[in-house]
XYZ file of C-alpha atoms in Angstrom:
452
model
C 15.907 -0.993 -1.899
C 15.099 0.282 1.858
C 13.171 -2.408 4.327
C 10.585 -4.562 3.328
C 9.189 -4.090 7.618
C 6.740 -5.637 7.506
C 7.856 -8.453 4.703
C 9.607 -9.988 8.727
C 5.738 -11.079 9.516
C 5.227 -12.350 6.079
C 8.171 -13.890 6.270
C 7.491 -15.604 9.891
C 5.038 -17.656 8.533
C 6.549 -18.633 5.331
C 9.235 -20.026 7.066
C 6.416 -22.301 9.001
C 5.846 -24.835 6.960
C 7.600 -27.653 7.895
C 4.391 -30.061 7.758
C 1.494 -27.909 6.848
C -1.688 -29.693 5.464
C -3.034 -27.913 2.275
C -5.510 -28.670 -0.425
C -4.827 -30.974 -2.815
C -4.253 -29.421 -6.028
C -3.604 -31.871 -9.565
C -0.889 -29.649 -11.494
C 3.023 -29.714 -11.129
C 2.863 -26.002 -11.582
C 0.012 -23.052 -11.270
C -0.917 -19.257 -11.963
C -0.123 -16.000 -9.724
C -3.091 -13.677 -10.408
C -2.388 -10.323 -8.951
C -5.856 -8.396 -9.110
C -5.812 -5.178 -9.970
C -7.424 -3.138 -12.989
C -5.105 0.004 -13.855
C -2.392 -0.877 -16.563
C 1.310 0.084 -16.336
C 2.829 -1.290 -12.922
C 5.489 -4.157 -13.380
C 4.938 -7.518 -10.943
C 7.560 -9.578 -10.311
C 7.735 -12.792 -7.840
C 10.991 -14.532 -6.145
C 10.947 -17.535 -5.084
C 11.645 -17.731 -1.431
C 11.616 -21.556 -0.192
C 10.252 -24.330 -1.818
C 9.304 -27.865 -1.465
C 8.162 -31.180 -2.252
C 4.279 -31.176 -3.401
C 2.260 -33.963 -3.119
C -1.208 -34.224 -4.063
C -2.682 -36.991 -2.267
C -1.540 -36.169 0.930
C -1.831 -32.299 0.629
C 2.195 -31.255 2.328
C 4.513 -28.962 1.018
C 7.524 -31.462 2.599
C 11.978 -30.737 2.492
C 12.031 -27.146 2.365
C 14.993 -25.638 0.498
C 16.188 -22.475 -0.848
C 14.365 -20.953 -3.604
C 15.938 -20.229 -7.343
C 14.540 -15.731 -6.481
C 16.671 -15.906 -3.327
C 21.159 -16.008 -3.445
C 21.123 -18.346 -0.195
C 25.250 -17.928 -0.212
C 24.386 -14.515 -0.015
C 21.752 -14.142 2.836
C 24.265 -16.913 4.977
C 26.890 -15.016 4.110
C 25.281 -11.678 5.470
C 23.153 -13.473 9.057
C 27.126 -14.227 9.998
C 28.125 -10.897 10.266
C 24.972 -9.507 11.240
C 24.434 -12.303 13.900
C 28.843 -10.894 14.640
C 27.776 -7.665 14.890
C 27.085 -6.209 18.461
C 25.197 -2.905 16.910
C 22.508 -5.649 15.296
C 18.800 -7.117 15.813
C 20.822 -10.025 15.343
C 23.902 -10.292 17.689
C 24.074 -13.457 18.622
C 21.215 -15.162 17.577
C 22.535 -17.341 14.072
C 26.160 -17.611 15.487
C 25.326 -21.357 14.543
C 25.297 -20.574 11.035
C 27.097 -21.435 8.797
C 28.029 -20.455 4.668
C 27.216 -24.447 4.884
C 23.563 -23.425 6.778
C 20.464 -24.515 5.240
C 17.120 -23.226 4.626
C 15.514 -25.626 7.954
C 18.441 -24.706 9.966
C 17.744 -20.443 9.374
C 14.004 -21.481 9.490
C 14.449 -23.237 12.512
C 16.346 -20.267 14.543
C 13.259 -17.711 13.567
C 10.776 -19.839 14.319
C 12.192 -19.790 18.422
C 10.109 -18.964 20.607
C 11.947 -15.330 21.206
C 11.357 -13.800 17.794
C 7.673 -12.315 17.301
C 6.388 -10.911 13.765
C 7.026 -7.660 14.961
C 10.051 -7.694 16.544
C 13.511 -5.920 15.488
C 15.245 -9.608 15.654
C 12.896 -10.266 12.184
C 12.814 -6.714 11.146
C 16.494 -6.947 10.294
C 16.474 -10.290 9.112
C 13.376 -9.315 6.403
C 15.979 -6.426 5.689
C 18.469 -8.813 4.207
C 16.354 -10.549 2.688
C 15.265 -8.012 0.546
C 18.704 -6.804 -0.079
C 19.956 -11.347 -1.581
C 16.911 -11.347 -3.605
C 17.975 -13.200 -6.620
C 16.973 -10.355 -9.836
C 18.073 -13.258 -12.618
C 15.338 -15.726 -11.498
C 12.913 -13.264 -11.698
C 9.252 -13.968 -13.037
C 7.746 -11.858 -14.134
C 3.827 -10.530 -14.764
C 1.575 -9.961 -18.068
C -0.446 -7.283 -17.804
C -4.154 -8.661 -18.917
C -6.878 -5.696 -19.917
C -9.867 -7.665 -20.759
C -9.707 -8.808 -17.011
C -7.611 -6.430 -15.220
C -5.418 -8.213 -13.968
C -2.145 -8.867 -13.952
C -0.656 -12.643 -14.268
C 2.382 -15.333 -14.068
C 1.975 -18.711 -15.790
C 4.054 -21.639 -14.898
C 5.046 -20.914 -11.203
C 6.066 -24.223 -9.709
C 5.082 -24.862 -4.752
C 6.738 -22.884 -2.498
C 6.376 -18.950 -1.246
C 6.914 -16.357 -3.173
C 7.405 -12.320 -2.253
C 5.898 -9.985 -5.377
C 6.800 -7.323 -5.399
C 6.222 -3.657 -7.492
C 9.368 -2.000 -9.392
C 7.123 0.466 -11.582
C 3.577 2.823 -11.428
C 2.173 3.914 -13.915
C 2.620 7.656 -14.046
C -0.802 8.504 -12.326
C -3.039 9.077 -9.023
C -3.743 6.507 -6.257
C -0.797 4.993 -7.275
C 1.557 3.411 -4.522
C 4.420 0.481 -4.595
C 3.113 -3.166 -2.517
C 4.799 -6.531 -1.973
C 2.663 -9.652 -0.797
C 3.999 -12.587 0.353
C 2.105 -15.527 -0.651
C 2.161 -19.026 -0.685
C 1.926 -21.717 -3.993
C -0.234 -24.367 -3.558
C -2.386 -23.808 -6.453
C -3.108 -21.099 -8.638
C -3.344 -18.147 -6.545
C -4.871 -15.268 -6.194
C -3.190 -11.404 -5.250
C -4.655 -8.540 -3.571
C -1.677 -6.118 -4.075
C -1.078 -4.271 -0.503
C -0.555 -0.605 -1.823
C -1.804 2.492 0.716
C -2.512 5.541 -0.609
C -3.662 8.895 1.537
C -6.875 10.216 0.936
C -7.044 14.486 0.621
C -9.693 16.451 1.253
C -10.388 20.221 1.105
C -13.347 21.903 2.783
C -14.423 25.176 2.647
C -15.844 27.244 5.667
C -18.602 28.580 5.971
C -20.576 31.229 8.808
C -24.297 30.869 9.333
C -26.155 33.402 11.216
C -29.113 33.358 12.554
C -30.976 34.961 14.850
C -28.874 35.366 18.184
C -25.753 32.595 16.709
C -22.787 32.402 14.521
C -21.647 28.648 13.731
C -19.204 27.983 10.855
C -19.334 24.742 9.552
C -17.275 23.246 6.523
C -18.381 22.187 2.898
C -17.973 22.173 -0.282
C -19.409 25.754 -1.292
C -19.593 28.675 1.094
C -20.885 32.146 -0.005
C -18.563 35.446 1.087
C -18.705 38.940 1.331
C -16.294 40.915 -0.608
C -13.590 41.680 1.699
C -14.377 38.570 4.246
C -11.589 36.127 5.270
C -11.967 33.034 4.041
C -10.709 29.418 5.757
C -10.029 26.615 4.179
C -9.073 23.230 5.426
C -6.392 20.570 4.179
C -6.886 17.163 5.636
C -4.566 14.244 4.898
C -6.203 10.569 6.009
C -2.743 8.334 5.870
C -3.862 4.651 4.592
C -3.263 2.067 6.470
C 0.201 1.192 5.380
C 1.991 4.092 6.352
C 4.313 1.937 9.403
C 5.812 -0.274 7.061
C 7.899 3.712 6.452
C 10.644 4.442 8.033
C 10.918 7.803 5.540
C 6.889 9.894 4.808
C 6.832 13.025 3.142
C 3.653 14.495 1.875
C 3.165 18.412 0.632
C 0.056 19.802 0.377
C -0.386 21.842 -3.637
C -3.844 23.980 -2.814
C -4.626 26.578 -6.186
C -6.602 30.109 -5.278
C -8.246 31.424 -7.876
C -7.093 34.434 -8.765
C -10.133 36.470 -6.373
C -8.589 35.175 -3.137
C -5.498 35.910 -1.858
C -3.332 33.517 0.909
C -2.913 34.559 4.359
C 0.427 32.711 5.367
C 0.332 33.654 8.823
C -3.413 32.697 9.085
C -1.358 28.605 8.642
C -1.696 25.768 11.926
C -1.063 22.251 10.977
C -3.181 19.448 13.522
C -2.384 15.882 13.929
C -5.418 13.724 15.092
C -5.691 10.474 15.680
C -7.812 7.897 14.086
C -10.210 7.528 16.962
C -10.385 12.016 16.468
C -9.946 12.321 19.743
C -6.059 13.087 20.562
C -5.908 16.584 18.061
C -2.459 17.575 18.692
C -0.762 21.712 17.345
C 2.415 21.240 14.896
C 4.766 23.875 15.593
C 5.867 24.952 12.287
C 9.731 24.703 13.844
C 10.509 22.754 18.016
C 14.022 23.085 19.575
C 14.602 20.175 21.568
C 17.816 19.509 22.853
C 19.691 22.768 21.210
C 17.616 21.458 17.520
C 16.488 23.454 15.857
C 13.437 20.936 13.770
C 11.617 22.259 11.163
C 7.768 19.681 11.049
C 6.327 21.490 7.788
C 7.725 24.150 5.590
C 5.494 26.609 3.377
C 6.095 27.701 0.405
C 4.611 30.399 -1.498
C 6.928 30.500 -4.675
C 6.182 26.716 -5.661
C 7.298 24.691 -8.922
C 4.500 24.209 -10.343
C 1.258 26.159 -11.561
C -0.778 26.115 -7.267
C -0.418 28.748 -5.367
C 1.688 27.339 -2.256
C 2.927 24.363 -0.419
C 2.866 22.541 3.079
C 5.840 20.602 2.851
C 6.744 17.907 5.578
C 9.637 16.454 4.537
C 9.170 13.559 7.033
C 5.696 12.745 8.832
C 7.823 10.739 10.959
C 9.672 12.689 12.724
C 7.774 15.391 13.759
C 7.549 17.752 16.984
C 5.487 19.234 19.052
C 6.011 22.376 21.486
C 7.646 21.159 23.547
C 10.009 19.611 21.842
C 9.011 15.218 22.220
C 7.941 13.166 19.335
C 4.287 13.584 17.884
C 2.376 9.688 17.344
C 1.512 9.894 13.891
C 0.092 6.018 11.982
C -1.734 5.050 9.881
C -5.710 6.439 10.056
C -4.315 10.097 11.910
C -4.789 12.629 9.680
C -2.941 15.557 9.069
C -5.294 19.214 9.037
C -3.760 22.747 7.113
C -5.985 24.727 8.554
C -6.253 28.594 6.479
C -7.648 31.313 5.690
C -7.387 33.729 2.124
C -9.516 36.537 1.532
C -12.288 37.658 -1.047
C -10.771 39.622 -2.580
C -12.930 42.822 -4.549
C -11.407 41.332 -7.700
C -12.607 38.797 -7.580
C -16.076 36.628 -9.363
C -19.183 35.235 -7.922
C -18.064 32.273 -8.239
C -14.056 30.861 -7.207
C -12.818 27.679 -8.224
C -9.989 26.030 -5.752
C -8.481 23.306 -5.619
C -5.801 20.710 -3.767
C -4.011 17.618 -4.228
C -1.593 15.417 -1.637
C 1.913 14.283 -2.905
C 3.145 11.529 -0.906
C 5.815 8.439 -0.466
C 4.346 6.193 -2.059
C 7.643 3.517 -2.013
C 9.310 2.282 1.011
C 11.848 0.881 -0.903
C 12.692 4.349 -2.173
C 12.764 7.414 0.121
C 12.304 9.465 -3.439
C 10.105 7.820 -4.890
C 5.779 9.247 -4.707
C 2.252 9.717 -5.902
C -1.084 12.082 -6.056
C -3.699 12.570 -5.253
C -6.838 13.308 -7.121
C -7.302 16.737 -7.280
C -10.448 18.242 -4.604
C -12.350 20.841 -5.444
C -14.374 23.805 -3.704
C -15.989 26.804 -4.239
C -16.816 30.404 -2.929
C -19.174 32.807 -4.110
C -20.977 35.639 -3.789
C -24.578 37.169 -4.079
C -25.926 40.054 -6.137
C -28.849 42.610 -4.674
C -30.391 44.415 -7.912
C -33.051 46.644 -6.294
C -35.327 48.362 -9.444
C -36.675 52.674 -8.058
C -39.945 53.341 -10.021
C -41.899 56.089 -10.296
C -44.939 54.050 -11.068
C -45.954 51.051 -12.285
C -45.329 51.148 -16.055
C -42.231 51.333 -14.915
C -40.635 54.425 -15.604
C -37.360 54.802 -13.394
C -37.628 57.638 -10.253
C -34.047 59.451 -10.580
C -33.050 60.818 -6.798
C -33.326 58.043 -4.228
C -30.192 57.149 -2.307
C -30.576 53.653 -0.869
C -28.481 52.022 2.519
C -28.145 48.098 2.420
C -27.518 46.755 6.181
C -26.702 43.145 7.175
C -27.854 41.190 10.831
C -24.464 40.707 13.183
C -25.713 37.826 15.382
C -22.418 38.722 17.880
C -23.779 42.331 17.758
C -27.336 41.433 17.698
C -27.628 44.326 15.490
C -28.331 45.622 11.560
C -24.671 47.126 10.334
C -23.999 48.987 7.086
C -22.748 47.508 4.148
C -23.164 49.745 1.360
C -24.430 52.947 -0.165
C -26.010 53.267 -2.968
C -27.429 56.388 -4.938
C -29.235 55.400 -8.164
C -27.437 55.539 -11.750
C -30.187 57.572 -14.484
C -31.598 54.627 -14.943
C -31.908 53.774 -10.803
C -30.634 51.195 -10.364
C -28.987 50.193 -7.245
C -26.938 46.823 -7.466
C -25.246 45.522 -4.455
C -22.484 42.327 -5.149
C -20.320 40.869 -3.087
C -22.851 39.724 -0.740
C -23.018 37.159 1.519
C -25.882 35.236 2.763
C -27.494 36.133 6.032
C -29.675 38.324 6.679
C -30.429 42.292 5.181
C -32.418 44.907 5.969
C -32.752 48.453 2.287
C -33.637 51.600 3.987
C -34.296 54.197 1.179
C -31.804 56.772 3.143
C -32.699 59.853 0.099
C -35.756 59.955 -0.684
C -36.948 62.013 -4.456
C -39.213 65.077 -3.572
C -42.995 64.774 -3.741
C -42.527 60.747 -2.966
C -42.505 58.785 0.174
C -39.949 57.110 1.738
C -40.182 53.019 2.065
C -40.700 51.321 4.694
C -37.884 49.372 5.738
C -37.278 45.830 3.600
C -36.019 42.863 6.176
C -34.858 38.953 4.434
């Protein structure tokens, strides 16, 4: 089990329980309800502290170690840490012995020098997590009719609630909660997953400008390089991880060819005011760090992956550590060529694979797939000899497209009609076009250019 970093602040709250005034309840035991409608989680509760709860005055007093913690192991671990110069707890628990009480430990933890986000409290929470008594854990039962997990017959006290398994589904993550139980308690699991989004850039031409906007659909000419972005927005509990892996899984349909050299990565803060470019590799004190790897032969069915082994260890081009925090976005940008073999509609997907367990580096979850579509248009021109629809052979048409950057109409394709004199221009982007009859059958007038 890895560090429970944010457990520190919650533990501080629970050890300050001496003389707490609480509402009075009549029952001696209670029910803990976890509000999670997804089946497949495994939850357990561990009693950390217990005491005497009075219905009449609503006070939890006489605090002792709970059944869910091995107090002997905890006291020994605190003594060892207090004697270790490299520990954040060095010297803090020098007065603790094998006979010390829960109240003795709590008094030290509630001293003015220790804050909820201090290194001392984090180190203490790590020790507590390693000293949980699994033989005294309380299991939860799932109820599909209410979409909740419940544990009944729970005595008053303070509890650590963890889930040891998550369902084999998307958007699943591990969580923990520390709660006070002096009545029936409701728990909203503190889970957090990143959100993944794929967008395709669409070039919008006008008479004077050319801009690119990103959305779920875009149209392009055959042969164009189509721009894509893959974005991961980090969840609110990102800070609880000491290590955080993130992988973008991207699948391009057969009509698109990935341009590996076009990949760029940026990190943007939660307010969108700071954007940092992340190099693929950088050197820090003569040591080369690989920020991410582009995998073009993945073992799954996707086209390529962009793998970040640890988002907590990204370095910029100067070798300085890049700050990444909850609410930040990681964006992968790249292009793919729209091939001549492409269908008129090409569908593409992406999903994220991410660390979902702050206790275990190897546990990962996945997000739902996000889909974008790239398509093109086809123009069909029919040349008739008369109003009754008789085909007229021998004509040739040239199609031109307006280029906003040059201010000129540029040639797209030249097509000579078939025996039925049907001219088909395929693989076209939206835009402003001009159709010109460049060869006219003998005896007929050349049509004026058609703008559309």
